PDB file of C-alpha atoms in Angstrom:
ATOM      1  CA  UNK A   1     -20.318 105.149  74.919  1.00 59.00           C
ATOM      2  CA  UNK A   2     -23.286 104.004  77.079  1.00 68.00           C
ATOM      3  CA  UNK A   3     -24.142 107.607  77.775  1.00 68.00           C
ATOM      4  CA  UNK A   4     -24.156 108.375  74.036  1.00 70.00           C
ATOM      5  CA  UNK A   5     -26.496 105.375  73.452  1.00 64.00           C
ATOM      6  CA  UNK A   6     -28.722 106.393  76.048  1.00 69.00           C
ATOM      7  CA  UNK A   7     -28.883 109.960  74.900  1.00 66.00           C
ATOM      8  CA  UNK A   8     -29.569 108.744  71.316  1.00 64.00           C
ATOM      9  CA  UNK A   9     -32.467 106.772  72.641  1.00 64.00           C
ATOM     10  CA  UNK A  10     -33.974 109.581  74.494  1.00 64.00           C
ATOM     11  CA  UNK A  11     -33.245 112.442  72.129  1.00 61.00           C
ATOM     12  CA  UNK A  12     -34.114 110.481  69.005  1.00 55.00           C
ATOM     13  CA  UNK A  13     -31.145 111.975  67.470  1.00 54.00           C
ATOM     14  CA  UNK A  14     -29.007 109.530  65.398  1.00 54.00           C
ATOM     15  CA  UNK A  15     -25.522 108.900  66.757  1.00 54.00           C
ATOM     16  CA  UNK A  16     -22.487 109.217  64.530  1.00 56.00           C
ATOM     17  CA  UNK A  17     -21.857 105.633  65.115  1.00 57.00           C
ATOM     18  CA  UNK A  18     -25.348 104.657  63.753  1.00 56.00           C
ATOM     19  CA  UNK A  19     -25.097 107.054  60.918  1.00 53.00           C
ATOM     20  CA  UNK A  20     -21.592 105.539  60.046  1.00 59.00           C
ATOM     21  CA  UNK A  21     -22.948 101.901  60.244  1.00 61.00           C
ATOM     22  CA  UNK A  22     -26.004 103.039  57.977  1.00 62.00           C
ATOM     23  CA  UNK A  23     -23.611 104.436  55.479  1.00 68.00           C
ATOM     24  CA  UNK A  24     -21.493 101.381  55.390  1.00 66.00           C
ATOM     25  CA  UNK A  25     -24.602  99.187  54.816  1.00 72.00           C
ATOM     26  CA  UNK A  26     -25.661 101.524  52.070  1.00 73.00           C
ATOM     27  CA  UNK A  27     -22.376 101.496  50.338  1.00 75.00           C
ATOM     28  CA  UNK A  28     -22.059  97.623  50.564  1.00 70.00           C
ATOM     29  CA  UNK A  29     -25.732  97.374  49.240  1.00 71.00           C
ATOM     30  CA  UNK A  30     -24.817  99.806  46.383  1.00 71.00           C
ATOM     31  CA  UNK A  31     -21.492  97.856  45.685  1.00 69.00           C
ATOM     32  CA  UNK A  32     -23.603  94.673  45.329  1.00 65.00           C
ATOM     33  CA  UNK A  33     -26.196  96.205  43.166  1.00 63.00           C
ATOM     34  CA  UNK A  34     -23.517  97.602  40.764  1.00 64.00           C
ATOM     35  CA  UNK A  35     -21.608  94.619  40.382  1.00 61.00           C
ATOM     36  CA  UNK A  36     -24.570  92.409  39.793  1.00 63.00           C
ATOM     37  CA  UNK A  37     -23.425  90.338  42.727  1.00 62.00           C
ATOM     38  CA  UNK A  38     -24.266  86.798  43.421  1.00 68.00           C
ATOM     39  CA  UNK A  39     -25.842  86.045  46.802  1.00 73.00           C
ATOM     40  CA  UNK A  40     -23.499  83.371  47.819  1.00 79.00           C
ATOM     41  CA  UNK A  41     -25.598  81.967  50.905  1.00 83.00           C
ATOM     42  CA  UNK A  42     -28.513  81.996  48.588  1.00 82.00           C
ATOM     43  CA  UNK A  43     -26.825  79.945  45.997  1.00 84.00           C
ATOM     44  CA  UNK A  44     -25.337  77.414  48.452  1.00 86.00           C
ATOM     45  CA  UNK A  45     -28.701  76.952  50.192  1.00 88.00           C
ATOM     46  CA  UNK A  46     -30.506  76.463  47.076  1.00 88.00           C
ATOM     47  CA  UNK A  47     -27.885  73.734  45.896  1.00 90.00           C
ATOM     48  CA  UNK A  48     -28.354  72.051  49.298  1.00 91.00           C
ATOM     49  CA  UNK A  49     -32.012  72.289  49.250  1.00 91.00           C
ATOM     50  CA  UNK A  50     -31.948  70.490  45.733  1.00 90.00           C
ATOM     51  CA  UNK A  51     -29.749  67.718  46.917  1.00 90.00           C
ATOM     52  CA  UNK A  52     -32.103  67.252  49.991  1.00 90.00           C
ATOM     53  CA  UNK A  53     -35.128  67.197  47.832  1.00 90.00           C
ATOM     54  CA  UNK A  54     -33.564  64.596  45.483  1.00 88.00           C
ATOM     55  CA  UNK A  55     -32.662  62.520  48.478  1.00 86.00           C
ATOM     56  CA  UNK A  56     -36.113  62.759  50.007  1.00 86.00           C
ATOM     57  CA  UNK A  57     -37.545  61.775  46.563  1.00 85.00           C
ATOM     58  CA  UNK A  58     -35.264  58.734  46.421  1.00 80.00           C
ATOM     59  CA  UNK A  59     -36.489  57.683  49.994  1.00 79.00           C
ATOM     60  CA  UNK A  60     -40.163  58.209  49.062  1.00 78.00           C
ATOM     61  CA  UNK A  61     -39.705  56.030  45.937  1.00 74.00           C
ATOM     62  CA  UNK A  62     -37.877  53.445  47.840  1.00 72.00           C
ATOM     63  CA  UNK A  63     -40.566  53.401  50.364  1.00 71.00           C
ATOM     64  CA  UNK A  64     -43.545  53.341  48.124  1.00 67.00           C
ATOM     65  CA  UNK A  65     -42.711  49.799  46.873  1.00 67.00           C
ATOM     66  CA  UNK A  66     -43.167  48.364  50.390  1.00 72.00           C
ATOM     67  CA  UNK A  67     -46.139  50.465  50.935  1.00 76.00           C
ATOM     68  CA  UNK A  68     -47.553  49.131  47.743  1.00 78.00           C
ATOM     69  CA  UNK A  69     -46.771  45.614  48.685  1.00 79.00           C
ATOM     70  CA  UNK A  70     -48.528  46.115  52.029  1.00 82.00           C
ATOM     71  CA  UNK A  71     -51.811  47.495  50.513  1.00 84.00           C
ATOM     72  CA  UNK A  72     -51.753  44.600  47.908  1.00 82.00           C
ATOM     73  CA  UNK A  73     -51.128  42.162  50.912  1.00 84.00           C
ATOM     74  CA  UNK A  74     -54.061  43.579  52.734  1.00 86.00           C
ATOM     75  CA  UNK A  75     -56.467  43.333  49.689  1.00 86.00           C
ATOM     76  CA  UNK A  76     -55.252  39.732  48.893  1.00 84.00           C
ATOM     77  CA  UNK A  77     -55.644  38.648  52.525  1.00 83.00           C
ATOM     78  CA  UNK A  78     -59.283  39.996  52.731  1.00 85.00           C
ATOM     79  CA  UNK A  79     -60.304  38.178  49.568  1.00 84.00           C
ATOM     80  CA  UNK A  80     -58.495  34.957  50.640  1.00 81.00           C
ATOM     81  CA  UNK A  81     -60.009  35.164  54.013  1.00 81.00           C
ATOM     82  CA  UNK A  82     -63.522  35.597  52.273  1.00 81.00           C
ATOM     83  CA  UNK A  83     -63.030  32.703  49.934  1.00 80.00           C
ATOM     84  CA  UNK A  84     -61.606  30.151  52.365  1.00 79.00           C
ATOM     85  CA  UNK A  85     -64.014  30.869  55.170  1.00 77.00           C
ATOM     86  CA  UNK A  86     -66.918  30.512  52.702  1.00 78.00           C
ATOM     87  CA  UNK A  87     -65.986  27.493  50.793  1.00 73.00           C
ATOM     88  CA  UNK A  88     -63.580  25.481  52.815  1.00 74.00           C
ATOM     89  CA  UNK A  89     -64.138  26.036  56.585  1.00 68.00           C
ATOM     90  CA  UNK A  90     -60.483  26.630  57.239  1.00 71.00           C
ATOM     91  CA  UNK A  91     -59.671  28.986  60.101  1.00 68.00           C
ATOM     92  CA  UNK A  92     -56.128  28.373  60.527  1.00 73.00           C
ATOM     93  CA  UNK A  93     -54.140  31.632  60.305  1.00 78.00           C
ATOM     94  CA  UNK A  94     -50.969  29.966  59.060  1.00 82.00           C
ATOM     95  CA  UNK A  95     -52.824  28.413  56.087  1.00 80.00           C
ATOM     96  CA  UNK A  96     -54.310  31.732  55.218  1.00 80.00           C
ATOM     97  CA  UNK A  97     -50.855  33.628  55.572  1.00 84.00           C
ATOM     98  CA  UNK A  98     -49.310  31.070  53.293  1.00 86.00           C
ATOM     99  CA  UNK A  99     -51.998  31.365  50.687  1.00 84.00           C
ATOM    100  CA  UNK A 100     -51.722  35.186  51.025  1.00 84.00           C
ATOM    101  CA  UNK A 101     -48.027  35.205  50.640  1.00 87.00           C
ATOM    102  CA  UNK A 102     -48.220  33.041  47.453  1.00 88.00           C
ATOM    103  CA  UNK A 103     -51.149  35.022  45.906  1.00 85.00           C
ATOM    104  CA  UNK A 104     -49.055  38.288  46.645  1.00 85.00           C
ATOM    105  CA  UNK A 105     -45.839  36.895  44.805  1.00 86.00           C
ATOM    106  CA  UNK A 106     -48.063  35.723  41.897  1.00 86.00           C
ATOM    107  CA  UNK A 107     -49.722  39.374  41.767  1.00 84.00           C
ATOM    108  CA  UNK A 108     -46.511  41.092  41.740  1.00 82.00           C
ATOM    109  CA  UNK A 109     -45.214  39.083  38.912  1.00 84.00           C
ATOM    110  CA  UNK A 110     -48.345  39.158  36.842  1.00 85.00           C
ATOM    111  CA  UNK A 111     -50.155  42.517  36.417  1.00 82.00           C
ATOM    112  CA  UNK A 112     -53.351  40.756  35.250  1.00 85.00           C
ATOM    113  CA  UNK A 113     -53.655  38.963  38.603  1.00 81.00           C
ATOM    114  CA  UNK A 114     -52.914  42.125  40.346  1.00 79.00           C
ATOM    115  CA  UNK A 115     -55.851  43.805  38.726  1.00 82.00           C
ATOM    116  CA  UNK A 116     -58.038  41.155  40.104  1.00 80.00           C
ATOM    117  CA  UNK A 117     -57.279  42.288  43.550  1.00 77.00           C
ATOM    118  CA  UNK A 118     -57.491  46.006  42.856  1.00 75.00           C
ATOM    119  CA  UNK A 119     -61.283  45.987  42.734  1.00 64.00           C
TER     120      UNK A 119
END
C-alpha cells in the first residue's frame, strides 16, 4: 500500500483508492444536493450561536446598570467635591462619600436630578 502511495506521488497518476474516494465524495455531494438536504452541523451551530448571543446580551444588559451607576457616581463625586471644597472647607473623605452616595440614590430615583449631573 505504501509503495502504491509513493508511486502515485511520483508518477502523478491517481491511484484507484483516491479515485474511489473522490467518487464517494461526489456521490454524497450529489445525494445531498438532490434531496435538498439540511446541513445538520450548521443548523446546530447556528442555534447554539443564537443561544450564546442571547446569554451575552443578557450579561451585557445586567452589567450596564452597574457601569451606568459608576459613571454617575464619578460625576456626582466630582461636583460634590467642587462644591464642598469651595463653599464649606470640608476635606473629610467620609463626609464627601456619604454626600455622594445620597446624591446618587436621589439621582437614580429622580430623572430630573440625574440630568443635573449629566452636564
